[in-house]
Coordinates of N, CA and C in Angstrom, one line a residue:
X1 N -19.8 10.4 -1.7 CA -19.6 10.3 -3.1 C -20.8 9.7 -3.8
X2 N -21.2 10.3 -5.0 CA -22.3 9.7 -5.7 C -22.0 8.3 -6.1
X3 N -22.9 7.4 -5.9 CA -22.7 6.0 -6.2 C -22.3 5.8 -7.6
X4 N -22.9 6.6 -8.5 CA -22.6 6.5 -9.9 C -21.1 6.8 -10.2
X5 N -20.6 7.9 -9.5 CA -19.2 8.3 -9.6 C -18.3 7.2 -9.1
X6 N -18.7 6.6 -8.0 CA -17.9 5.5 -7.4 C -17.8 4.3 -8.4
X7 N -18.9 4.0 -9.0 CA -18.9 3.0 -10.0 C -17.9 3.3 -11.2
X8 N -17.9 4.5 -11.6 CA -17.0 4.9 -12.7 C -15.5 4.8 -12.2
X9 N -15.3 5.3 -11.0 CA -13.9 5.2 -10.5 C -13.4 3.8 -10.4
X10 N -14.3 2.9 -9.8 CA -13.9 1.5 -9.7 C -13.6 0.9 -11.0
X11 N -14.4 1.1 -12.0 CA -14.2 0.6 -13.3 C -12.9 1.1 -13.9
X12 N -12.6 2.4 -13.8 CA -11.4 2.9 -14.3 C -10.2 2.3 -13.6
X13 N -10.2 2.2 -12.3 CA -9.1 1.6 -11.6 C -8.9 0.1 -12.0
X14 N -10.0 -0.6 -12.2 CA -9.8 -2.0 -12.6 C -9.1 -2.1 -13.9
X15 N -9.5 -1.2 -14.8 CA -8.9 -1.1 -16.2 C -7.4 -0.9 -16.1
X16 N -7.0 0.1 -15.3 CA -5.6 0.5 -15.1 C -4.8 -0.6 -14.4
X17 N -5.5 -1.3 -13.5 CA -4.8 -2.3 -12.7 C -4.3 -3.5 -13.5
X18 N -4.7 -3.6 -14.7 CA -4.2 -4.7 -15.6 C -2.7 -4.5 -15.9
X19 N -2.2 -3.3 -15.9 CA -0.8 -3.0 -16.1 C -0.1 -2.4 -14.9
X20 N -0.9 -2.2 -13.8 CA -0.3 -1.7 -12.6 C -0.6 -2.7 -11.5
X21 N 0.1 -3.8 -11.4 CA -0.2 -4.9 -10.5 C -0.3 -4.5 -9.1
X22 N 0.5 -3.5 -8.7 CA 0.5 -3.0 -7.3 C -0.8 -2.5 -6.9
X23 N -1.7 -2.1 -7.8 CA -2.9 -1.5 -7.5 C -4.1 -2.5 -7.3
X24 N -3.9 -3.7 -7.8 CA -5.0 -4.7 -7.8 C -5.5 -5.0 -6.4
X25 N -4.7 -4.9 -5.4 CA -5.1 -5.3 -4.0 C -5.9 -4.1 -3.3
X26 N -6.0 -3.0 -4.0 CA -6.6 -1.9 -3.3 C -7.9 -1.5 -4.0
X27 N -8.7 -2.5 -4.4 CA -10.0 -2.4 -5.0 C -11.1 -3.0 -4.2
X28 N -10.7 -3.9 -3.3 CA -11.7 -4.7 -2.6 C -12.7 -3.8 -1.8
X29 N -12.1 -2.9 -1.0 CA -13.0 -2.1 -0.1 C -13.9 -1.2 -1.0
X30 N -13.3 -0.7 -2.1 CA -14.1 0.1 -3.0 C -15.3 -0.6 -3.6
X31 N -15.0 -1.9 -4.0 CA -16.1 -2.7 -4.5 C -17.2 -3.0 -3.4
X32 N -16.7 -3.2 -2.2 CA -17.6 -3.5 -1.1 C -18.5 -2.3 -0.8
X33 N -17.9 -1.1 -0.8 CA -18.7 0.1 -0.5 C -19.7 0.4 -1.7
X34 N -19.2 0.1 -2.9 CA -20.1 0.3 -4.1 C -21.4 -0.6 -4.0
X35 N -21.2 -1.8 -3.5 CA -22.3 -2.7 -3.4 C -23.1 -2.7 -2.1
X36 N -22.3 -2.4 -1.0 CA -22.9 -2.6 0.3 C -22.8 -1.3 1.2
X37 N -22.1 -0.3 0.7 CA -21.9 0.9 1.5 C -23.2 1.6 1.9
X38 N -23.2 2.2 3.1 CA -24.5 2.9 3.5 C -24.8 4.1 2.7
X39 N -26.0 4.4 2.5 CA -26.4 5.6 1.8 C -26.2 6.8 2.7
X40 N -25.9 7.9 2.1 CA -25.7 9.2 2.8 C -27.1 9.8 2.9
X41 N -27.7 9.8 4.1 CA -29.0 10.3 4.4 C -29.2 11.8 4.0
X42 N -28.1 12.5 4.1 CA -28.2 14.0 3.8 C -28.1 14.3 2.3
X43 N -27.6 13.3 1.5 CA -27.5 13.6 0.1 C -28.0 12.3 -0.7
X44 N -29.2 12.3 -1.1 CA -29.7 11.1 -1.8 C -28.9 10.7 -3.0
X45 N -28.6 9.4 -3.1 CA -27.8 8.9 -4.3 C -26.3 8.9 -3.9
X46 N -25.9 9.4 -2.8 CA -24.5 9.3 -2.4 C -24.3 8.1 -1.4
X47 N -23.1 7.6 -1.5 CA -22.7 6.5 -0.6 C -21.6 7.0 0.3
X48 N -21.6 6.5 1.6 CA -20.5 6.9 2.5 C -19.4 5.9 2.4
X49 N -18.2 6.4 2.1 CA -17.0 5.5 2.0 C -16.5 5.2 3.3
X50 N -16.1 3.9 3.5 CA -15.5 3.5 4.8 C -14.1 3.8 4.8
X51 N -13.5 3.6 6.0 CA -12.1 3.9 6.2 C -11.2 3.1 5.3
X52 N -11.5 1.9 5.0 CA -10.7 1.0 4.1 C -10.7 1.6 2.7
X53 N -11.8 2.1 2.2 CA -11.9 2.7 0.8 C -11.1 4.0 0.8
X54 N -11.2 4.8 1.9 CA -10.4 6.1 1.9 C -8.9 5.8 1.9
X55 N -8.5 4.8 2.6 CA -7.1 4.4 2.7 C -6.6 3.9 1.3
X56 N -7.5 3.1 0.7 CA -7.1 2.5 -0.6 C -7.0 3.6 -1.7
X57 N -7.9 4.6 -1.6 CA -7.8 5.7 -2.5 C -6.5 6.5 -2.4
X58 N -6.0 6.6 -1.1 CA -4.7 7.2 -0.9 C -3.6 6.5 -1.6
X59 N -3.7 5.1 -1.6 CA -2.6 4.4 -2.3 C -2.7 4.6 -3.8
X60 N -3.9 4.7 -4.3 CA -4.0 5.0 -5.8 C -3.5 6.4 -6.1
X61 N -3.7 7.3 -5.2 CA -3.2 8.7 -5.4 C -1.7 8.6 -5.5
X62 N -1.1 7.9 -4.6 CA 0.4 7.7 -4.6 C 0.9 7.1 -5.8
X63 N 0.2 6.0 -6.3 CA 0.6 5.4 -7.6 C 0.5 6.3 -8.7
X64 N -0.6 7.2 -8.7 CA -0.8 8.1 -9.8 C 0.3 9.2 -9.8
X65 N 0.8 9.6 -8.6 CA 1.9 10.6 -8.5 C 3.2 10.0 -9.1
X66 N 3.4 8.7 -8.8 CA 4.6 8.0 -9.3 C 4.5 8.0 -10.8
X67 N 3.4 7.6 -11.4 CA 3.2 7.5 -12.8 C 3.4 8.8 -13.6
X68 N 2.9 9.9 -12.9 CA 3.0 11.2 -13.5 C 4.5 11.6 -13.6
X69 N 5.2 11.3 -12.5 CA 6.7 11.7 -12.5 C 7.5 10.9 -13.5
X70 N 7.1 9.6 -13.7 CA 7.9 8.8 -14.6 C 7.0 7.8 -15.3
X71 N 6.7 8.0 -16.6 CA 5.8 7.1 -17.3 C 6.3 5.6 -17.4
X72 N 7.6 5.4 -17.1 CA 8.2 4.1 -17.1 C 7.3 3.1 -16.3
X73 N 6.7 3.6 -15.3 CA 5.9 2.7 -14.4 C 4.5 2.4 -14.9
X74 N 4.2 3.0 -16.1 CA 2.8 2.7 -16.6 C 2.9 1.3 -17.4
X75 N 3.3 0.3 -16.8 CA 3.3 -1.0 -17.4 C 4.1 -2.0 -16.6
X76 N 4.2 -3.2 -17.2 CA 4.9 -4.3 -16.5 C 5.8 -5.0 -17.5
X77 N 6.9 -5.6 -17.0 CA 7.8 -6.2 -17.9 C 7.3 -7.5 -18.5
X78 N 7.8 -8.0 -19.6 CA 7.4 -9.2 -20.2 C 7.7 -10.4 -19.2
X79 N 8.8 -10.3 -18.5 CA 9.2 -11.4 -17.6 C 8.1 -11.6 -16.5
X80 N 7.5 -10.5 -16.1 CA 6.5 -10.5 -15.0 C 5.2 -11.1 -15.5
X81 N 5.0 -11.1 -16.8 CA 3.8 -11.7 -17.4 C 3.8 -13.2 -17.7
X82 N 5.0 -13.7 -17.6 CA 5.1 -15.2 -17.9 C 4.4 -16.0 -16.9
X83 N 3.8 -17.1 -17.4 CA 3.1 -18.0 -16.4 C 4.1 -18.7 -15.6
X84 N 5.3 -19.1 -16.2 CA 6.4 -19.6 -15.4 C 7.4 -18.6 -15.3
X85 N 7.5 -18.0 -14.2 CA 8.4 -16.9 -14.0 C 9.9 -17.4 -13.9
X86 N 10.8 -16.6 -14.6 CA 12.2 -16.9 -14.6 C 12.9 -16.1 -13.5
X87 N 13.1 -16.7 -12.4 CA 13.6 -16.0 -11.2 C 15.1 -15.7 -11.4
X88 N 15.4 -14.4 -11.3 CA 16.7 -13.9 -11.5 C 17.5 -13.7 -10.2
X89 N 16.8 -13.5 -9.1 CA 17.4 -13.3 -7.8 C 16.7 -14.1 -6.7
X90 N 17.4 -14.5 -5.7 CA 16.7 -15.2 -4.6 C 17.0 -14.5 -3.3
X91 N 15.9 -14.4 -2.5 CA 16.0 -13.7 -1.2 C 15.5 -14.6 -0.1
X92 N 16.2 -14.7 1.0 CA 15.7 -15.5 2.1 C 15.8 -14.6 3.4
X93 N 14.6 -14.5 4.1 CA 14.6 -13.6 5.3 C 14.0 -14.4 6.5
X94 N 14.2 -13.8 7.6 CA 13.7 -14.3 8.9 C 13.6 -13.2 9.9
X95 N 12.8 -13.4 10.9 CA 12.5 -12.4 11.9 C 12.3 -13.0 13.3
X96 N 12.7 -12.2 14.3 CA 12.5 -12.7 15.7 C 11.7 -11.5 16.4
X97 N 10.8 -11.9 17.2 CA 10.1 -10.9 18.0 C 10.9 -10.3 19.1
X98 N 12.0 -10.9 19.4 CA 12.8 -10.4 20.6 C 14.2 -9.8 20.1
X99 N 14.7 -10.2 19.0 CA 16.0 -9.8 18.6 C 16.1 -8.8 17.4
X100 N 15.6 -9.2 16.3 CA 15.6 -8.4 15.1 C 15.2 -9.2 13.9
X101 N 15.7 -8.7 12.7 CA 15.4 -9.4 11.5 C 16.5 -9.2 10.5
X102 N 16.5 -10.0 9.4 CA 17.5 -9.9 8.4 C 17.3 -10.8 7.2
X103 N 18.2 -10.8 6.3 CA 18.1 -11.7 5.1 C 19.3 -11.6 4.3
X104 N 19.3 -12.5 3.3 CA 20.4 -12.4 2.3 C 19.9 -12.6 0.9
X105 N 20.7 -12.1 0.0 CA 20.4 -12.1 -1.4 C 21.4 -12.9 -2.2
X106 N 20.9 -13.8 -3.1 CA 21.8 -14.6 -3.9 C 21.3 -14.7 -5.3
X107 N 22.2 -15.1 -6.2 CA 21.9 -15.3 -7.6 C 21.2 -16.6 -7.9
X108 N 21.5 -17.6 -7.0 CA 21.0 -18.9 -7.2 C 20.3 -19.3 -5.9
X109 N 19.3 -20.2 -6.0 CA 18.6 -20.7 -4.8 C 19.6 -21.6 -4.0
X110 N 19.7 -21.3 -2.8 CA 20.7 -22.0 -1.9 C 22.1 -21.6 -2.3
X111 N 22.3 -20.6 -3.1 CA 23.7 -20.2 -3.5 C 24.3 -19.3 -2.5
X112 N 25.6 -18.9 -2.7 CA 26.2 -18.0 -1.8 C 25.6 -16.6 -1.8
X113 N 25.6 -16.0 -0.6 CA 25.1 -14.7 -0.5 C 26.0 -13.7 -1.2
X114 N 25.3 -12.8 -2.0 CA 26.1 -11.7 -2.6 C 25.9 -10.4 -1.8
X115 N 24.9 -10.4 -0.9 CA 24.7 -9.3 0.0 C 23.8 -9.7 1.1
X116 N 23.9 -9.1 2.3 CA 23.1 -9.5 3.4 C 22.9 -8.2 4.2
X117 N 21.7 -8.2 4.9 CA 21.4 -7.1 5.8 C 20.7 -7.5 7.0
X118 N 20.7 -6.8 8.1 CA 20.0 -7.1 9.3 C 19.8 -5.9 10.1
X119 N 18.8 -6.0 11.0 CA 18.5 -4.9 11.9 C 18.2 -5.5 13.3
X120 N 18.7 -4.8 14.4 CA 18.4 -5.3 15.7 C 17.4 -4.3 16.3
X121 N 16.3 -4.9 16.9 CA 15.2 -4.1 17.5 C 15.8 -3.3 18.7
X122 N 15.5 -2.0 18.8 CA 15.9 -1.3 20.0 C 14.9 -1.5 21.1
X123 N 15.2 -1.1 22.3 CA 14.3 -1.2 23.4 C 13.0 -0.5 23.2
X124 N 13.1 0.7 22.5 CA 11.9 1.5 22.2 C 11.0 0.7 21.2
X125 N 11.6 0.1 20.2 CA 10.8 -0.6 19.2 C 10.2 -1.8 19.9
X126 N 10.8 -2.5 20.7 CA 10.2 -3.7 21.4 C 9.1 -3.2 22.3
X127 N 9.2 -2.1 22.9 CA 8.0 -1.5 23.7 C 6.9 -1.2 22.7
X128 N 7.2 -0.6 21.6 CA 6.1 -0.3 20.6 C 5.4 -1.6 20.1
X129 N 6.2 -2.6 19.8 CA 5.6 -3.9 19.4 C 4.6 -4.4 20.4
X130 N 5.0 -4.3 21.7 CA 4.2 -4.8 22.8 C 2.9 -4.0 22.9
X131 N 3.1 -2.6 22.8 CA 1.9 -1.7 23.0 C 0.9 -1.9 21.8
X132 N 1.5 -2.0 20.6 CA 0.6 -2.1 19.4 C 0.2 -3.5 19.1
X133 N 0.7 -4.5 19.9 CA 0.4 -5.9 19.7 C 0.8 -6.3 18.3
X134 N 2.0 -6.0 17.9 CA 2.5 -6.4 16.6 C 2.9 -7.8 16.6
X135 N 2.3 -8.6 15.7 CA 2.5 -10.0 15.6 C 3.8 -10.4 14.9
X136 N 4.3 -11.6 15.1 CA 5.4 -12.1 14.4 C 5.2 -12.2 12.9
X137 N 3.9 -12.4 12.5 CA 3.6 -12.4 11.1 C 3.9 -11.1 10.5
X138 N 3.6 -10.0 11.2 CA 3.9 -8.7 10.7 C 5.4 -8.4 10.6
X139 N 6.1 -8.8 11.7 CA 7.5 -8.7 11.7 C 8.2 -9.4 10.6
X140 N 7.7 -10.6 10.3 CA 8.3 -11.4 9.2 C 8.1 -10.7 7.9
X141 N 6.9 -10.1 7.7 CA 6.6 -9.4 6.5 C 7.5 -8.1 6.4
X142 N 7.7 -7.5 7.5 CA 8.6 -6.3 7.6 C 10.0 -6.6 7.1
X143 N 10.5 -7.8 7.6 CA 11.8 -8.2 7.2 C 12.0 -8.3 5.7
X144 N 11.0 -8.8 5.0 CA 11.0 -8.9 3.5 C 11.1 -7.5 2.9
X145 N 10.2 -6.6 3.4 CA 10.2 -5.3 2.8 C 11.5 -4.5 3.1
X146 N 12.0 -4.6 4.3 CA 13.2 -3.9 4.8 C 14.4 -4.4 3.9
X147 N 14.6 -5.7 3.7 CA 15.7 -6.2 3.0 C 15.6 -5.8 1.5
X148 N 14.4 -5.9 0.9 CA 14.2 -5.5 -0.5 C 14.6 -4.0 -0.7
X149 N 14.1 -3.2 0.2 CA 14.4 -1.7 0.1 C 15.9 -1.4 0.2
X150 N 16.5 -2.1 1.2 CA 18.0 -1.9 1.4 C 18.7 -2.2 0.1
X151 N 18.4 -3.4 -0.5 CA 19.2 -3.8 -1.7 C 18.8 -2.9 -2.9
X152 N 17.6 -2.4 -3.0 CA 17.2 -1.6 -4.1 C 17.8 -0.2 -4.0
X153 N 18.2 0.2 -2.9 CA 18.8 1.5 -2.7 C 20.3 1.5 -2.6
X154 N 20.9 0.3 -2.5 CA 22.3 0.1 -2.4 C 22.9 0.1 -3.8
X155 N 23.9 1.0 -4.0 CA 24.4 1.1 -5.4 C 25.0 -0.2 -5.9
X156 N 25.5 -1.0 -5.0 CA 26.1 -2.3 -5.4 C 25.1 -3.3 -5.9
X157 N 23.9 -3.2 -5.5 CA 22.9 -4.2 -5.8 C 21.7 -3.6 -6.5
X158 N 21.6 -2.3 -6.6 CA 20.4 -1.6 -7.2 C 20.1 -2.1 -8.6
X159 N 21.2 -2.2 -9.4 CA 21.0 -2.5 -10.8 C 20.5 -4.0 -11.0
X160 N 20.7 -4.8 -10.0 CA 20.2 -6.2 -10.0 C 18.7 -6.2 -9.7
X161 N 18.3 -5.3 -8.8 CA 16.9 -5.3 -8.2 C 15.9 -4.7 -9.2
X162 N 16.4 -3.7 -10.0 CA 15.6 -3.0 -10.9 C 14.8 -3.9 -11.9
X163 N 13.5 -3.9 -11.8 CA 12.6 -4.7 -12.7 C 12.9 -6.2 -12.7
X164 N 13.4 -6.7 -11.5 CA 13.8 -8.1 -11.5 C 12.7 -9.0 -11.0
X165 N 12.7 -10.2 -11.4 CA 11.8 -11.3 -10.9 C 12.6 -11.9 -9.7
X166 N 12.0 -11.8 -8.5 CA 12.7 -12.2 -7.3 C 12.0 -13.3 -6.6
X167 N 12.6 -14.4 -6.3 CA 12.1 -15.4 -5.5 C 12.3 -15.1 -4.0
X168 N 11.3 -15.1 -3.2 CA 11.4 -14.7 -1.8 C 11.0 -16.0 -1.0
X169 N 11.9 -16.5 -0.2 CA 11.7 -17.6 0.7 C 11.5 -17.1 2.1
X170 N 10.4 -17.6 2.7 CA 10.1 -17.2 4.1 C 9.4 -18.4 4.7
X171 N 9.6 -18.6 6.0 CA 9.0 -19.7 6.7 C 7.7 -19.4 7.4
X172 N 7.2 -18.2 7.2 CA 5.9 -17.8 7.8 C 4.8 -17.7 6.8
X173 N 3.8 -18.6 6.9 CA 2.8 -18.7 5.9 C 1.9 -17.4 5.8
X174 N 1.7 -16.8 7.0 CA 0.9 -15.5 7.0 C 1.6 -14.4 6.3
X175 N 2.9 -14.3 6.5 CA 3.7 -13.3 5.8 C 3.8 -13.6 4.3
X176 N 3.8 -14.8 4.0 CA 3.8 -15.2 2.6 C 2.5 -14.8 1.9
X177 N 1.4 -15.0 2.7 CA 0.1 -14.6 2.2 C 0.0 -13.1 1.9
X178 N 0.6 -12.3 2.8 CA 0.6 -10.8 2.6 C 1.4 -10.5 1.3
X179 N 2.5 -11.3 1.1 CA 3.4 -11.1 0.0 C 2.7 -11.4 -1.3
X180 N 1.9 -12.5 -1.4 CA 1.3 -13.0 -2.6 C 0.1 -12.2 -2.9
X181 N -0.8 -11.9 -1.9 CA -2.0 -11.2 -2.2 C -2.0 -9.7 -2.0
X182 N -0.8 -9.2 -1.5 CA -0.7 -7.7 -1.3 C -1.8 -7.2 -0.5
X183 N -2.2 -7.9 0.5 CA -3.3 -7.5 1.4 C -3.3 -8.2 2.7
X184 N -3.6 -7.5 3.8 CA -3.8 -8.2 5.1 C -5.3 -8.3 5.4
X185 N -5.6 -9.0 6.5 CA -7.0 -9.2 6.8 C -7.8 -8.0 7.1
X186 N -7.1 -7.0 7.7 CA -7.8 -5.8 8.1 C -7.1 -4.6 7.5
X187 N -7.9 -3.7 6.9 CA -7.4 -2.5 6.2 C -6.9 -1.5 7.2
X188 N -7.1 -1.7 8.5 CA -6.6 -0.7 9.5 C -5.5 -1.3 10.3
X189 N -5.0 -2.5 10.0 CA -3.9 -3.1 10.8 C -2.5 -2.6 10.4
X190 N -1.6 -2.9 11.3 CA -0.2 -2.5 11.1 C 0.3 -3.2 9.8
X191 N -0.1 -4.5 9.7 CA 0.3 -5.3 8.5 C -0.1 -4.6 7.2
X192 N -1.4 -4.1 7.2 CA -1.9 -3.5 5.9 C -1.1 -2.2 5.6
X193 N -0.7 -1.4 6.7 CA 0.1 -0.2 6.4 C 1.4 -0.7 5.7
X194 N 2.0 -1.8 6.1 CA 3.2 -2.3 5.5 C 2.9 -2.7 4.1
X195 N 1.7 -3.3 3.9 CA 1.3 -3.7 2.5 C 1.2 -2.5 1.6
X196 N 0.7 -1.4 2.1 CA 0.7 -0.2 1.2 C 2.1 0.2 0.8
X197 N 3.0 0.3 1.8 CA 4.4 0.6 1.5 C 5.0 -0.4 0.5
X198 N 4.7 -1.6 0.7 CA 5.2 -2.7 -0.1 C 4.7 -2.5 -1.6
X199 N 3.4 -2.3 -1.8 CA 2.8 -2.1 -3.1 C 3.4 -0.9 -3.8
X200 N 3.5 0.2 -3.1 CA 4.1 1.4 -3.7 C 5.6 1.2 -4.1
X201 N 6.3 0.4 -3.3 CA 7.7 0.1 -3.6 C 7.8 -0.8 -4.8
X202 N 6.8 -1.7 -5.0 CA 6.8 -2.5 -6.2 C 6.7 -1.7 -7.4
X203 N 5.9 -0.7 -7.3 CA 5.7 0.2 -8.5 C 7.0 1.0 -8.8
X204 N 7.6 1.5 -7.7 CA 8.8 2.3 -7.9 C 10.0 1.5 -8.4
X205 N 10.2 0.3 -7.9 CA 11.4 -0.5 -8.3 C 11.1 -1.6 -9.3
X206 N 9.8 -1.8 -9.6 CA 9.5 -2.8 -10.7 C 9.7 -4.2 -10.3
X207 N 9.7 -4.5 -8.9 CA 9.8 -5.9 -8.5 C 8.7 -6.8 -9.0
X208 N 9.0 -8.0 -9.4 CA 8.0 -9.0 -9.5 C 8.4 -10.2 -8.6
X209 N 7.6 -10.4 -7.6 CA 8.0 -11.3 -6.5 C 7.3 -12.7 -6.6
X210 N 8.0 -13.7 -6.4 CA 7.5 -15.1 -6.4 C 7.7 -15.6 -5.0
X211 N 6.6 -15.8 -4.3 CA 6.7 -16.2 -2.9 C 6.9 -17.7 -2.8
X212 N 7.9 -18.1 -2.0 CA 8.2 -19.5 -1.8 C 8.2 -19.9 -0.3
X213 N 7.5 -20.9 0.1 CA 7.5 -21.3 1.5 C 8.7 -22.1 1.8
X214 N 9.4 -21.8 2.9 CA 10.6 -22.5 3.3 C 10.3 -23.0 4.7
X215 N 10.4 -24.3 4.9 CA 10.2 -24.8 6.3 C 11.2 -24.2 7.3
X216 N 10.7 -23.8 8.4 CA 11.6 -23.2 9.4 C 12.8 -24.0 9.8
X217 N 12.7 -25.4 9.6 CA 13.8 -26.2 9.9 C 15.0 -25.9 9.0
X218 N 14.7 -25.5 7.8 CA 15.8 -25.2 6.8 C 16.1 -23.7 6.7
X219 N 15.4 -22.9 7.4 CA 15.7 -21.5 7.3 C 16.8 -21.1 8.3

């Protein structure tokens, strides 16, 4: 790609990311290639995009497709812009590398559950986790995404989840970091694949998430 074109693309995406929060985390690799990417020896003035940039551009294409289908997603709610977020729903999740994961949804922090969901790992899934060296951090992050999607697609809770400010309590600091920064350490990791799904889901359902660390003793 011509370096000048990449500069224009990055600038345009930065501008749009002001009202598309899900896209902000998918600019780092593009910025890095713009400034440090290797020149294409066969085409002077061109830069070779790395795997991270190519993957991030795929996320932006997905976000663009969502926006074309429904302009509702070309913006963010007033509630999500507040410096002090008014949390409307509370989610608490947990995960085990040997058993499964789950969580519950409540209207008040430490309040009674209005909905709960869980999943038990199959023998095949446990074998995949071992083969792919999937960490507990990734499984904890998966639990959050899984529960949020279940409740957003459940007719009994979908109306509560739509464009809601949601407080998410988790006892794993790495999973919390994925949640808050919408990015994992490696653009090729299993965790980052989940981050892409998570960011696109945020655009689709309008979630605004407030991450809260919860000591494992109390989870």
